[in-house]
CSV table of C-alpha atoms and ligand atoms in Angstrom, one decimal:
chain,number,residue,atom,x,y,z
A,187,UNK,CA,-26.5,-0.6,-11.9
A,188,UNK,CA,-25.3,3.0,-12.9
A,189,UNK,CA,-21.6,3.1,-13.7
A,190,UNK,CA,-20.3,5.7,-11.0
A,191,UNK,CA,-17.8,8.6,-11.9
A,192,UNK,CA,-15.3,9.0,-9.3
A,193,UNK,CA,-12.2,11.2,-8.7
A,194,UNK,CA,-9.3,9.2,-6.7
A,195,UNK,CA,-6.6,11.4,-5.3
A,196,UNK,CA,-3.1,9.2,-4.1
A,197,UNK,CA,0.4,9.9,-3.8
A,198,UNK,CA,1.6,8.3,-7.5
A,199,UNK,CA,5.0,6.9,-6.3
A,200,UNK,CA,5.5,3.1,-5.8
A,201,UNK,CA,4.6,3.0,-2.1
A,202,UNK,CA,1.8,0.4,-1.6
A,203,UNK,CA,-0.7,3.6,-1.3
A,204,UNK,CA,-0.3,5.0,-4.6
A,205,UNK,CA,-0.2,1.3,-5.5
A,206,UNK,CA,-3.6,0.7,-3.9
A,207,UNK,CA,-4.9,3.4,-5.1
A,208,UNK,CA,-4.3,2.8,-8.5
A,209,UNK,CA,-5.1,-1.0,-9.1
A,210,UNK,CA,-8.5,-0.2,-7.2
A,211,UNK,CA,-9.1,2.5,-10.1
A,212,UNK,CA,-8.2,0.6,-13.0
A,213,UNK,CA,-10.0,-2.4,-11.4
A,214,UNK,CA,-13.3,0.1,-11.2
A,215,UNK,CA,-12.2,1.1,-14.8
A,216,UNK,CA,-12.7,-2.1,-16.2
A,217,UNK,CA,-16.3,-2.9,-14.5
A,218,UNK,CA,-17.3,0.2,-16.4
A,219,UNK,CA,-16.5,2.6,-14.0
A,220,UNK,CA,-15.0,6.3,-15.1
A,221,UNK,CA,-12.1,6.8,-13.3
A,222,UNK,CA,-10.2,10.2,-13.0
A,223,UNK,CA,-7.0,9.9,-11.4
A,224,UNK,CA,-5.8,13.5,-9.7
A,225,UNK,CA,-2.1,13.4,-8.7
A,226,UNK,CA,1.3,15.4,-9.6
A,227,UNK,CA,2.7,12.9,-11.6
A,228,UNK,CA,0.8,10.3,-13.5
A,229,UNK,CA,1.1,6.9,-11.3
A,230,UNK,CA,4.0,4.3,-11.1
A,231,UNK,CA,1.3,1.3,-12.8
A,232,UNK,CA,-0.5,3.6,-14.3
A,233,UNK,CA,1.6,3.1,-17.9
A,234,UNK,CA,-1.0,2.6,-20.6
A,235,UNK,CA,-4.0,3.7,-22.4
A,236,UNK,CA,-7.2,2.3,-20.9
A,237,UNK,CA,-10.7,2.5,-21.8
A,238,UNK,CA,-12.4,4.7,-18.7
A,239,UNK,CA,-9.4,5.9,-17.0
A,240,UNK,CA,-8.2,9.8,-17.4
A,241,UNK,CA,-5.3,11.6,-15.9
A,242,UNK,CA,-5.8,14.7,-14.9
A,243,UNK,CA,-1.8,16.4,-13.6
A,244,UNK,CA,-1.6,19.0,-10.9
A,245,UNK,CA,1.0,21.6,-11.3
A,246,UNK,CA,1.6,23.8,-8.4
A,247,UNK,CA,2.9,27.1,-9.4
A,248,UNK,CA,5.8,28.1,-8.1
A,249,UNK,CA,6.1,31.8,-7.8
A,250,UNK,CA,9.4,33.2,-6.4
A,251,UNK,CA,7.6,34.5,-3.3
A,252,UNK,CA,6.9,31.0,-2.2
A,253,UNK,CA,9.5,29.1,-0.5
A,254,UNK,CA,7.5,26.0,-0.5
A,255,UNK,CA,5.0,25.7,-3.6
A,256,UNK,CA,1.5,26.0,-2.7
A,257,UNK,CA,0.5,22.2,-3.9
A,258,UNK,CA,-2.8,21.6,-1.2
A,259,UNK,CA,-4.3,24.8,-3.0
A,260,UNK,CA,-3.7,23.5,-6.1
A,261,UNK,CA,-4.5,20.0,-5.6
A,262,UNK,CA,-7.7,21.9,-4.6
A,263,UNK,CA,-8.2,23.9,-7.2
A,264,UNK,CA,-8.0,21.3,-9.6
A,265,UNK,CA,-10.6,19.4,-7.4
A,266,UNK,CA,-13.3,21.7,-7.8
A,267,UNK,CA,-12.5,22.1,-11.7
A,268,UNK,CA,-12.8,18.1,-12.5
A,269,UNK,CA,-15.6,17.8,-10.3
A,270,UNK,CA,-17.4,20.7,-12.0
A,271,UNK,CA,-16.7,19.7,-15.5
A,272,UNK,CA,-16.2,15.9,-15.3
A,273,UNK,CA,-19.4,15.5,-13.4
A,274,UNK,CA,-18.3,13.4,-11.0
A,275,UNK,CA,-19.9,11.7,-8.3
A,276,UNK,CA,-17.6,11.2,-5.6
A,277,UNK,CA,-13.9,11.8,-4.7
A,278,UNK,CA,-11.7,8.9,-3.0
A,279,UNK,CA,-8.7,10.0,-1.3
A,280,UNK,CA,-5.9,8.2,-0.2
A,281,UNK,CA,-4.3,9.3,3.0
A,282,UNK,CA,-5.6,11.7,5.6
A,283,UNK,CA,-2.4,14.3,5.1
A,284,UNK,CA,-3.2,16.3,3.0
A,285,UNK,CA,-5.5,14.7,0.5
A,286,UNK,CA,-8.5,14.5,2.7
A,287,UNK,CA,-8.1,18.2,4.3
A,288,UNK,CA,-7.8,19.4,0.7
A,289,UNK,CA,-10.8,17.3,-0.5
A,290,UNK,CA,-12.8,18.9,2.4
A,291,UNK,CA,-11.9,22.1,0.8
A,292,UNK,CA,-12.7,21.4,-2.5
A,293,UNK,CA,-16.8,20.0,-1.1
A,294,UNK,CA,-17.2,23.0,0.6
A,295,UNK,CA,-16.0,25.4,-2.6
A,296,UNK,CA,-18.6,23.1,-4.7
A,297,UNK,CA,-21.2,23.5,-2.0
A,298,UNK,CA,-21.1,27.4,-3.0
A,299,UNK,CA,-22.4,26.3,-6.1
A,300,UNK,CA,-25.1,24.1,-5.0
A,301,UNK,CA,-22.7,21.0,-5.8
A,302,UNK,CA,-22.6,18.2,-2.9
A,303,UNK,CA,-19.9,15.8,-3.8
A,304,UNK,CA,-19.2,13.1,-1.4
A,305,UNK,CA,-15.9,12.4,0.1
A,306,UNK,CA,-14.2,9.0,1.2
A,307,UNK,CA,-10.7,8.9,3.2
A,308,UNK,CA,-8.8,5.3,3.0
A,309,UNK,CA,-5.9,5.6,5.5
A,310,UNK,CA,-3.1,3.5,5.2
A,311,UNK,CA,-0.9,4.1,8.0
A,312,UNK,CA,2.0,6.2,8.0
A,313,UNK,CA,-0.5,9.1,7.9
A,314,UNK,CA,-1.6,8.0,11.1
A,315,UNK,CA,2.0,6.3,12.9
A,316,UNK,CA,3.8,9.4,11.8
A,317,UNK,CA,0.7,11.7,13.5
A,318,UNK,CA,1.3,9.6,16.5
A,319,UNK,CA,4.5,10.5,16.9
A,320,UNK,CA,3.9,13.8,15.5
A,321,UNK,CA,1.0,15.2,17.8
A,322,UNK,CA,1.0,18.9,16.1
A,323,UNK,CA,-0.6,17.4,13.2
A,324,UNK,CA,-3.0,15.8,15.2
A,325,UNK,CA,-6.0,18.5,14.9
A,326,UNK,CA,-5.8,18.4,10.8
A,327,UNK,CA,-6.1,14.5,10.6
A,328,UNK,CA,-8.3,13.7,13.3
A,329,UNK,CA,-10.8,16.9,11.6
A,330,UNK,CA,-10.2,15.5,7.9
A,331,UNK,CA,-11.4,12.0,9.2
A,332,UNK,CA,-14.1,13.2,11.0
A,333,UNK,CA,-15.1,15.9,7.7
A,334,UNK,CA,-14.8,12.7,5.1
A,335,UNK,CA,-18.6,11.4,4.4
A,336,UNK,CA,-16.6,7.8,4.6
A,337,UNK,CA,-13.8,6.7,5.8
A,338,UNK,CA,-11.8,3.2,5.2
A,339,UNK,CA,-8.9,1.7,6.6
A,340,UNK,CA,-6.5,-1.1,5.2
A,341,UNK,CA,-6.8,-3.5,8.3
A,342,UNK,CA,-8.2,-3.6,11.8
A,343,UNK,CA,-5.4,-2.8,13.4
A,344,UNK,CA,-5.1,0.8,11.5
A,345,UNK,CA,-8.7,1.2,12.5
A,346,UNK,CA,-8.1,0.2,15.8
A,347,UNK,CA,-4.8,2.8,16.2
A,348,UNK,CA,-6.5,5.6,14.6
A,349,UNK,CA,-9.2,5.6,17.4
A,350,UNK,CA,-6.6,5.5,20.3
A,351,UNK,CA,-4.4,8.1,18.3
A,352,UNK,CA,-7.5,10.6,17.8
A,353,UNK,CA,-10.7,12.1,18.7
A,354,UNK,CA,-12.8,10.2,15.9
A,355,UNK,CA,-16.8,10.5,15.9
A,356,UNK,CA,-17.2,9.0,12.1
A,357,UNK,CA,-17.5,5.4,11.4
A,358,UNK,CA,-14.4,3.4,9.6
A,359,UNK,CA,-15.1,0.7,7.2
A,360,UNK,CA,-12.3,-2.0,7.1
A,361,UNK,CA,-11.4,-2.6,3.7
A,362,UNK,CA,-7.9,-4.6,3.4
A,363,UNK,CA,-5.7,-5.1,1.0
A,364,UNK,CA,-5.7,-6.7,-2.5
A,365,UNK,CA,-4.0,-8.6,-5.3
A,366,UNK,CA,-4.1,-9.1,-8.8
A,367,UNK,CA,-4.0,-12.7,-9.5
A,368,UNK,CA,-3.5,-12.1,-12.8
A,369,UNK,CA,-0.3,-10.5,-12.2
A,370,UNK,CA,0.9,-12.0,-9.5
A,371,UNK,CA,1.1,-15.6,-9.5
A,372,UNK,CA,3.8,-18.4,-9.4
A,373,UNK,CA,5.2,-19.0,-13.1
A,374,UNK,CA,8.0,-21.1,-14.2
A,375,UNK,CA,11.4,-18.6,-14.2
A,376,UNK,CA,13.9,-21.4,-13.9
A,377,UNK,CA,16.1,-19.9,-16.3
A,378,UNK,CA,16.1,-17.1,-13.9
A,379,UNK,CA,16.7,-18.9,-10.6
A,380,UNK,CA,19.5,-20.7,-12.3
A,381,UNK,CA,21.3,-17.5,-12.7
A,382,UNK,CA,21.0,-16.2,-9.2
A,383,UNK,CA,21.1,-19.5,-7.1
A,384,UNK,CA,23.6,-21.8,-10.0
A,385,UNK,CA,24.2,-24.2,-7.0
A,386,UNK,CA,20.4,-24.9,-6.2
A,387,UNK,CA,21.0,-22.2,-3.3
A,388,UNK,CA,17.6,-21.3,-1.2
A,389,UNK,CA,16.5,-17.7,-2.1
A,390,UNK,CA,15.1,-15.0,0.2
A,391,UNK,CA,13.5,-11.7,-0.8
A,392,UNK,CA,12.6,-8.3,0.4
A,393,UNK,CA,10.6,-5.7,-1.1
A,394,UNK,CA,10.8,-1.9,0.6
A,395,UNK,CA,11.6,1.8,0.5
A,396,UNK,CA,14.2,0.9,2.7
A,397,UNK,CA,12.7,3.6,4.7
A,398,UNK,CA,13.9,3.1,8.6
A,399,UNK,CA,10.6,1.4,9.5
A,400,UNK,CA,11.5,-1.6,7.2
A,401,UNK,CA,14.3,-2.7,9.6
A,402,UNK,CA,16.0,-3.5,6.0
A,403,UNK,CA,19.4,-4.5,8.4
A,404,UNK,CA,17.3,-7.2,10.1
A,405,UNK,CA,17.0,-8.8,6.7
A,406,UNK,CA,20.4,-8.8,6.4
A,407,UNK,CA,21.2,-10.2,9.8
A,408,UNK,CA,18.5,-12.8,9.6
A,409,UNK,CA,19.9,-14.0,6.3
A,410,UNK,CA,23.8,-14.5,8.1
A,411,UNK,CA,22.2,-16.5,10.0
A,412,UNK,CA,20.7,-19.1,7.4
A,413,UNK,CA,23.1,-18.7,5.6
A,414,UNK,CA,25.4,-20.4,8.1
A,415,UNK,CA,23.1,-23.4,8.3
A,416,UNK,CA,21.7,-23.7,4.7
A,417,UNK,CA,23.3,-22.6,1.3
A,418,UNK,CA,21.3,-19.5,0.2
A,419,UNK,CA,20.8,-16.0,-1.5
A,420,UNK,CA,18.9,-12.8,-0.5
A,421,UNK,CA,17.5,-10.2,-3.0
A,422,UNK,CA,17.2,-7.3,-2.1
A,423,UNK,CA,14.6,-5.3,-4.2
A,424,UNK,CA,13.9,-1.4,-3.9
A,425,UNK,CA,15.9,1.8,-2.8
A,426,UNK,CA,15.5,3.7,-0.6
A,427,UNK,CA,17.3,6.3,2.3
A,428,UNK,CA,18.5,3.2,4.5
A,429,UNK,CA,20.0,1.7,1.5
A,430,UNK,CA,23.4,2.9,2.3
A,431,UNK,CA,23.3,1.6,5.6
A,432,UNK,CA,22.1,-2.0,4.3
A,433,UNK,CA,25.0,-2.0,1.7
A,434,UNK,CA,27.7,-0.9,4.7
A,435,UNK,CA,26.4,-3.9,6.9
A,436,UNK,CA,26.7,-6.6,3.6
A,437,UNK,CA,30.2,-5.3,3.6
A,438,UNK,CA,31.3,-5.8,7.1
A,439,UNK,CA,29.5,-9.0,7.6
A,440,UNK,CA,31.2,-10.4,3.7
A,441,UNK,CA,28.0,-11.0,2.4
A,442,UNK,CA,28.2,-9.2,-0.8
A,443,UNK,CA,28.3,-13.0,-3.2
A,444,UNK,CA,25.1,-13.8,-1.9
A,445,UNK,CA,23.2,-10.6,-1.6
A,446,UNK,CA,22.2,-8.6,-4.6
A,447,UNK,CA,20.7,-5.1,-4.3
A,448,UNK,CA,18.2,-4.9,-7.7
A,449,UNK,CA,17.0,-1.3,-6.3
A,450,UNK,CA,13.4,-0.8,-8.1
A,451,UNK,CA,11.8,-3.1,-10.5
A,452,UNK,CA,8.7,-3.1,-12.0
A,453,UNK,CA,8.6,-6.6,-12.7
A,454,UNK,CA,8.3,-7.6,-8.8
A,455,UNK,CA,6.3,-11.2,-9.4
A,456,UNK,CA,9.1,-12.2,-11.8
A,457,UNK,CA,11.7,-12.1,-8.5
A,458,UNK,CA,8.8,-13.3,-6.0
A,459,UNK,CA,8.4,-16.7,-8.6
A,460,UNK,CA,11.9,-17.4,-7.5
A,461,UNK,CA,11.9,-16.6,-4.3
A,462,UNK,CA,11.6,-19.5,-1.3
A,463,UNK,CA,11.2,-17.1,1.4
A,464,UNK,CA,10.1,-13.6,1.8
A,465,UNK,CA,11.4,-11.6,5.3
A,466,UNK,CA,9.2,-8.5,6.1
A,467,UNK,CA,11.0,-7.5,9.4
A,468,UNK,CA,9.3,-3.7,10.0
A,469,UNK,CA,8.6,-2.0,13.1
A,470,UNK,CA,5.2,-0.3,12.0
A,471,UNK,CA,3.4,-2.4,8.9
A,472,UNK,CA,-0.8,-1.3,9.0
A,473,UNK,CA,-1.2,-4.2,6.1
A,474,UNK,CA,2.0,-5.2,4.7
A,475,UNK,CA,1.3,-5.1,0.7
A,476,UNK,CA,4.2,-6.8,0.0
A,477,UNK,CA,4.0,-9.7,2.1
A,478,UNK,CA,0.6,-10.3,0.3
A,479,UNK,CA,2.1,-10.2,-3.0
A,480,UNK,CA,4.7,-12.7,-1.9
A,481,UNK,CA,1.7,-14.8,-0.5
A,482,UNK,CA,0.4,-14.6,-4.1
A,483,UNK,CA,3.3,-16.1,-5.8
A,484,UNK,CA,3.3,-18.8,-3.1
A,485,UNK,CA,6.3,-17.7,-1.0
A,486,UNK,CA,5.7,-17.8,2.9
A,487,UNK,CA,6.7,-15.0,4.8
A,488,UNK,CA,8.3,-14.5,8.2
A,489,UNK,CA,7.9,-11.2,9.4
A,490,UNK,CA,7.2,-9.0,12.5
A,491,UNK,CA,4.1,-9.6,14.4
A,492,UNK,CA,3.1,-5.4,14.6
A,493,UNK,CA,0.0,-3.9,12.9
A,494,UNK,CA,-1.9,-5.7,10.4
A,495,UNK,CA,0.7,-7.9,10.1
A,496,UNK,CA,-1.0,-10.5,12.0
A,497,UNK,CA,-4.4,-10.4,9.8
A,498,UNK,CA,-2.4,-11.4,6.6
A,499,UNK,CA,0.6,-13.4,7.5
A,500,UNK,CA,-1.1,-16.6,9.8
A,501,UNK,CA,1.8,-18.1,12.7
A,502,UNK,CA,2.5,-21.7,11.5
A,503,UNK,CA,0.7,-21.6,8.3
A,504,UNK,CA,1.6,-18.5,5.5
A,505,UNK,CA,5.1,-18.5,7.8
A,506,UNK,CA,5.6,-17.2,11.4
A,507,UNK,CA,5.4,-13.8,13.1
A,508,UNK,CA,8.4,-12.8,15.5
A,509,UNK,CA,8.7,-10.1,17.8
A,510,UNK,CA,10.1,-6.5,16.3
A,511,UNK,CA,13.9,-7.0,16.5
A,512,UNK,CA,13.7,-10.5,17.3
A,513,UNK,CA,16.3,-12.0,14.5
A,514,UNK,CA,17.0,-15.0,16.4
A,515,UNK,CA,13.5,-16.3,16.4
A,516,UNK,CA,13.1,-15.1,12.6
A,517,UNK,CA,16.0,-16.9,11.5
A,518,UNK,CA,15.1,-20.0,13.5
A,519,UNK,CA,11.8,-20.1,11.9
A,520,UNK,CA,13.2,-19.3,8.6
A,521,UNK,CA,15.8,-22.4,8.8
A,522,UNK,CA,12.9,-24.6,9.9
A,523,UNK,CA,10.9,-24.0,6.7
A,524,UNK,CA,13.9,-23.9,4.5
A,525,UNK,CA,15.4,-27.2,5.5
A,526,UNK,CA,12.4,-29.5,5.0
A,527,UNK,CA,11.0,-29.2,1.4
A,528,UNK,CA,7.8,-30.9,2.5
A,529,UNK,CA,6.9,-28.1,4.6
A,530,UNK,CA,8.2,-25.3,2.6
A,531,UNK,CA,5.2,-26.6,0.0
A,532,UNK,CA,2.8,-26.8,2.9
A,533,UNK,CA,3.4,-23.3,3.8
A,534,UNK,CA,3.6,-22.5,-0.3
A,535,UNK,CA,0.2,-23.9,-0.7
A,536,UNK,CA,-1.2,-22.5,2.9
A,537,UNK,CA,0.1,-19.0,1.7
A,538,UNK,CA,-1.6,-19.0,-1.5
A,539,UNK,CA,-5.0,-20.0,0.1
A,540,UNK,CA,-4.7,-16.9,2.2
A,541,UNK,CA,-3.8,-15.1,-0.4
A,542,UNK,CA,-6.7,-15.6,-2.6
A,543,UNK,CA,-9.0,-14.1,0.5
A,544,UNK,CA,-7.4,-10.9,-0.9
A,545,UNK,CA,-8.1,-11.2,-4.2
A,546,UNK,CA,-8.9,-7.9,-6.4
A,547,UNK,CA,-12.3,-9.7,-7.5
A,548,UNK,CA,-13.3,-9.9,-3.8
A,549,UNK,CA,-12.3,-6.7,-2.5
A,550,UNK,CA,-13.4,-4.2,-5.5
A,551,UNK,CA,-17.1,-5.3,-4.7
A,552,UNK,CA,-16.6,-4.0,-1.5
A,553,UNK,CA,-15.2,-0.3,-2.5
A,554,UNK,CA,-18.3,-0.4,-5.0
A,555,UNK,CA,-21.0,-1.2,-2.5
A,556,UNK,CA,-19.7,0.7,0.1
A,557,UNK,CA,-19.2,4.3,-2.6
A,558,UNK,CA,-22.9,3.5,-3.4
A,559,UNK,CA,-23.8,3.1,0.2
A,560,UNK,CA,-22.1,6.8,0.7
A,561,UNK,CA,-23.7,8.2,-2.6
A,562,UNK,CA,-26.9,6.7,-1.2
A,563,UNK,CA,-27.3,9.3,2.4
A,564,UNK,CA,-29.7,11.7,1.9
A,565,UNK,CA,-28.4,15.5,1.3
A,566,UNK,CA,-29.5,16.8,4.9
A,567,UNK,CA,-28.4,14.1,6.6
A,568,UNK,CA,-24.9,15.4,5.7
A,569,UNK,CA,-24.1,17.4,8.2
A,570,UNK,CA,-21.4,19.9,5.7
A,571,UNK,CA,-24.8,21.2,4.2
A,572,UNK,CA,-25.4,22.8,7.2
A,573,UNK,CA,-22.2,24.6,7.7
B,810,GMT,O1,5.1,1.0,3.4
B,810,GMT,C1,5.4,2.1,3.0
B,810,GMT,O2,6.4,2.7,3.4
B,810,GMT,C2,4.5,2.7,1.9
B,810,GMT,C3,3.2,2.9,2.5
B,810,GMT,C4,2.4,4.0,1.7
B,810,GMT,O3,1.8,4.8,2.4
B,810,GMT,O4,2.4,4.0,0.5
B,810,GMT,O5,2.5,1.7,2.6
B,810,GMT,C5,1.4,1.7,3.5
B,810,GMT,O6,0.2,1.4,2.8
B,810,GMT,C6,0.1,0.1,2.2
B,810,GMT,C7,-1.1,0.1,1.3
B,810,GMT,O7,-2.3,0.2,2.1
B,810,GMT,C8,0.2,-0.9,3.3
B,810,GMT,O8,0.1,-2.2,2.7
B,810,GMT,C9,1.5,-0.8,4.1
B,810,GMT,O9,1.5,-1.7,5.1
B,810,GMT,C10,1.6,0.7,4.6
B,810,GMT,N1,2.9,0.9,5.2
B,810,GMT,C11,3.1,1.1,6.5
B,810,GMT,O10,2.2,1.1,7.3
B,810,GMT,C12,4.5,1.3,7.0
C-alpha cells in the first residue's frame, strides 16, 4: 500500500502525550511512512537522525505589544505552510486544546486553495478532566472534536467521559495505549539493584510529573506502611510542582534512607528492571502510560481504580486497584504480593501477558487502518467543504 505523509502535532515534553505522539510517528517512520513532526521544541525521544522523520520548529513571535505570544496562530501558520509544500496527506493532533482548534484553522485556510487535508484528534485526558472542571472552555473542545474528520481516544473510559462532559455528534475510535518491547523489557541490572537495595530490600517505583493528580504523597504513605512489615525501598522518578511537598512529607515521616528522589531520567526501563512493585495512586489517570511500561518490564502495579485504569491494570492478576485515597487497602495489597515470592512472579508473568496486548506492533496497525479509513471518505461527504 501507498506510504501516507502525515503531519502530527503534540506537546514535545515528557508527558505520556508527547510520548505517544512521538513513538507512534517514529513507529509509522519506520513502516515507510513520512513523518513531519510540528511542535515548539523538538520532542523529549525524539533524539536522533531517522530515515522518514522531519522536524519542522514553531516559533511564535513575540512582539512587545503581545503580553502572551501568539503561539495557536503560529502553530497555524506553520500548518498551512508544511501541508502546502510537504504535500501531506493528513494532520494528527494530539489533544483537543489547542492543537485541534488550530488544525481546524489551518483545513479551512487550505480549503481556500482548493486543498482538503484531513484532520484526526487523539485526546488523552487532561484536555478533557481539566474542561470538566473548567466549563468556559467547554464550546472550543467540544467544537474542535466535533470539526476533527476523526477523532481517537486512549481508553474507553476517556471516550466514555468526553460524551458526558460535551455535546459530541462525531464518532470516537478507541485506540489505547502502547509499548515498545524493544525498549522496555525486564533485563538483568543486578549490579544496579545491589546498589539501591544492598540488603536484598523489596523496591517500589513511581513514575510522574508529580503534578497534584498523581497523589505522589499517597506513594509515600503507602510505602511507610510496607515498609513497617517488609524491608524495602521506594524510587521516586520525575519532578514535578508537588515535588516539594513529597520531599516535606519523607522528612517528617524519616523516610529519607529508603526513598530516593531521581527527578527525570531518560533511561526509565533501567529503574523499572529493578523494581518489585510499581504504585500509581492518581485521582484522574484516562490510560496510565506508566503503569503499562512497568507492566512491560514485568512489575505489577497497585494503583487507583479511576479512568482507564481498570482496562490496563486487571484486580488480582497485573496487581490490584484500590479506591482513590484508599492507602490502607493499597498497602495491604502491596504487602500481600511483596511477602510471598511465588505470587510476586505470578503477578510478574500475569503483568507481562497483559502487557504484550499493548504492544507497538499491535496498536500501529490500527492508527494506519483507521488514517486510511479517514483518507478514504469521499470529498463531499465532508461536511467543512460546504462551509
Ligand atoms: O499524566 C500526565 O500528567 C501526562 C498526560 C499528558 O497529557 O501527556 O498523560 C495523559 O496521556 C497519557 C497518554 O495518552 C495517558 O497514558 C495518561 O493517563 C494521561 N494522563 C492523565 O489522564 C492524567
Amino acid at each position: 500500500m501507498k506510504p501516507m505523509k502525515i503531519g502530527i502535532v503534540c506537546y514535545p515534553t515528557y508527558g505520556g502525550s508527547g510520548v505517544v505522539a512521538t513513538e507512534l510517528g517514529m513507529g509509522l517512520a519506520r513502516k515507510g511512512h513520512q513523518i513531519h513532526f510540528i511542535t515548539y521544541r523538538q520532542p523529549a525521544r525524539l533524539k536522533s537522525f531517522q530515515e522518514n522523520v522531519f522536524y519542522h520548529e514553531v516559533s511564535s513571535a513575540d512582539y512587545p505589544l503581545f503580553e502572551y505570544p501568539p503561539y495557536d496562530t503560529a502553530l497555524t501558520s506553520k500548518l498551512v505552510d508544511v501541508v502546502r509544500y510537504e504535500n501531506l496527506d493528513l494532520l494528527h493532533v494530539h489533544y483537543a486544546i489547542p492543537h485541534a482548534t488550530v488544525a481546524y484553522m489551518a483545513k479551512k485556510i487550505l480549503l481556500t486553495e482548493g486543498r482538503y487535508v484531513p484532520t484526526v484528534t487523539t485526546l488523552h485526558g487532561t484536555d478533557i478532566t481539566l474542561v470538566g472542571s473548567n466549563r468556559t472552555f467547554a464550546p472550543v473542545v467540544a467544537f474542535s472534536i466535533n470539526k476533527s474528520d476523526g477523532v481517537t481516544a486512549v481508553s474507553d473510559s476517556l471516550r466514555q467521559q468526553t460524551f458526558d462532559f460535551f455535546d459530541i455528534n462525531n464518532e470516537i475510535e478507541v485506540i489505547h495505549n502502547f509499548i515498545d518491547f524493544g525498549r522496555f523489557k525486564k533485563v538483568n541490572k543486578d549490579h544496579f539493584k545491589k546498589a539501591i537495595a544492598p540488603d536484598g530490600e523489596r523496591i517500589l517505583c513511581h513514575t510522574s510529573n508529580f503534578r497534584k493528580v498523581k497523589r505522589v504523597e499517597d506513594v509515600i504513605k503507602v510505602f511507610k506502611k510496607v515498609q513497617e512489615a517488609i524491608p524495602s525501598k521506594l524510587l521516586l522518578i520525575g519532578d514535578g510542582p508537588e515535588r516539594q511537598n513529597a520531599e516535606d512529607l519523607c522528612r517528617k515521616l524519616s523516610l529519607c534512607d529508603d526513598i530516593r528522589f531521581l527527578g527525570k531520567q531518560d533511561a526509565v526501563e533501567e529503574l523499572l528492571a529493578v523494581s518489585d512493585l510499581f504504585i500509581m495512586p492518581s485521582e484522574s489517570e484516562s490510560f496510565g502510560l506508566a503503569a503499562l511500561e512497568a507492566m512491560a518490564c514485568e512489575v505489577p502495579v497497585i494503583s487507583s481504580n479511576i479512568g482507564g485504569l481498570p482496562e490496563v491494570n486487571i484486580h488480582g492478576e497485573t496487581g490490584f486497584l484500590s479506591d482513590v485515597g484508599d492507602v490502607d487497602s493499597m498497602a495491604k495489597y502491596a504487602i500481600a504480593l511483596l511477602k510471598d515470592e511465588e505470587t510476586l512472579n505470578a503477578f510478574r508473568a500475569n503483568a507481562l501477558k497483559q502487557a504484550k496486548r499493548f504492544d507497538i506492533e499491535n496498536i500501529l496497525p490500527k492508527y494506519e487502518a483507521y488514517y486510511r479509513h479517514i483518507l478514504s471518505t469521499k470529498i463531499y461527504d465532508r461536511p467543512e467543504v460546504e462551509l
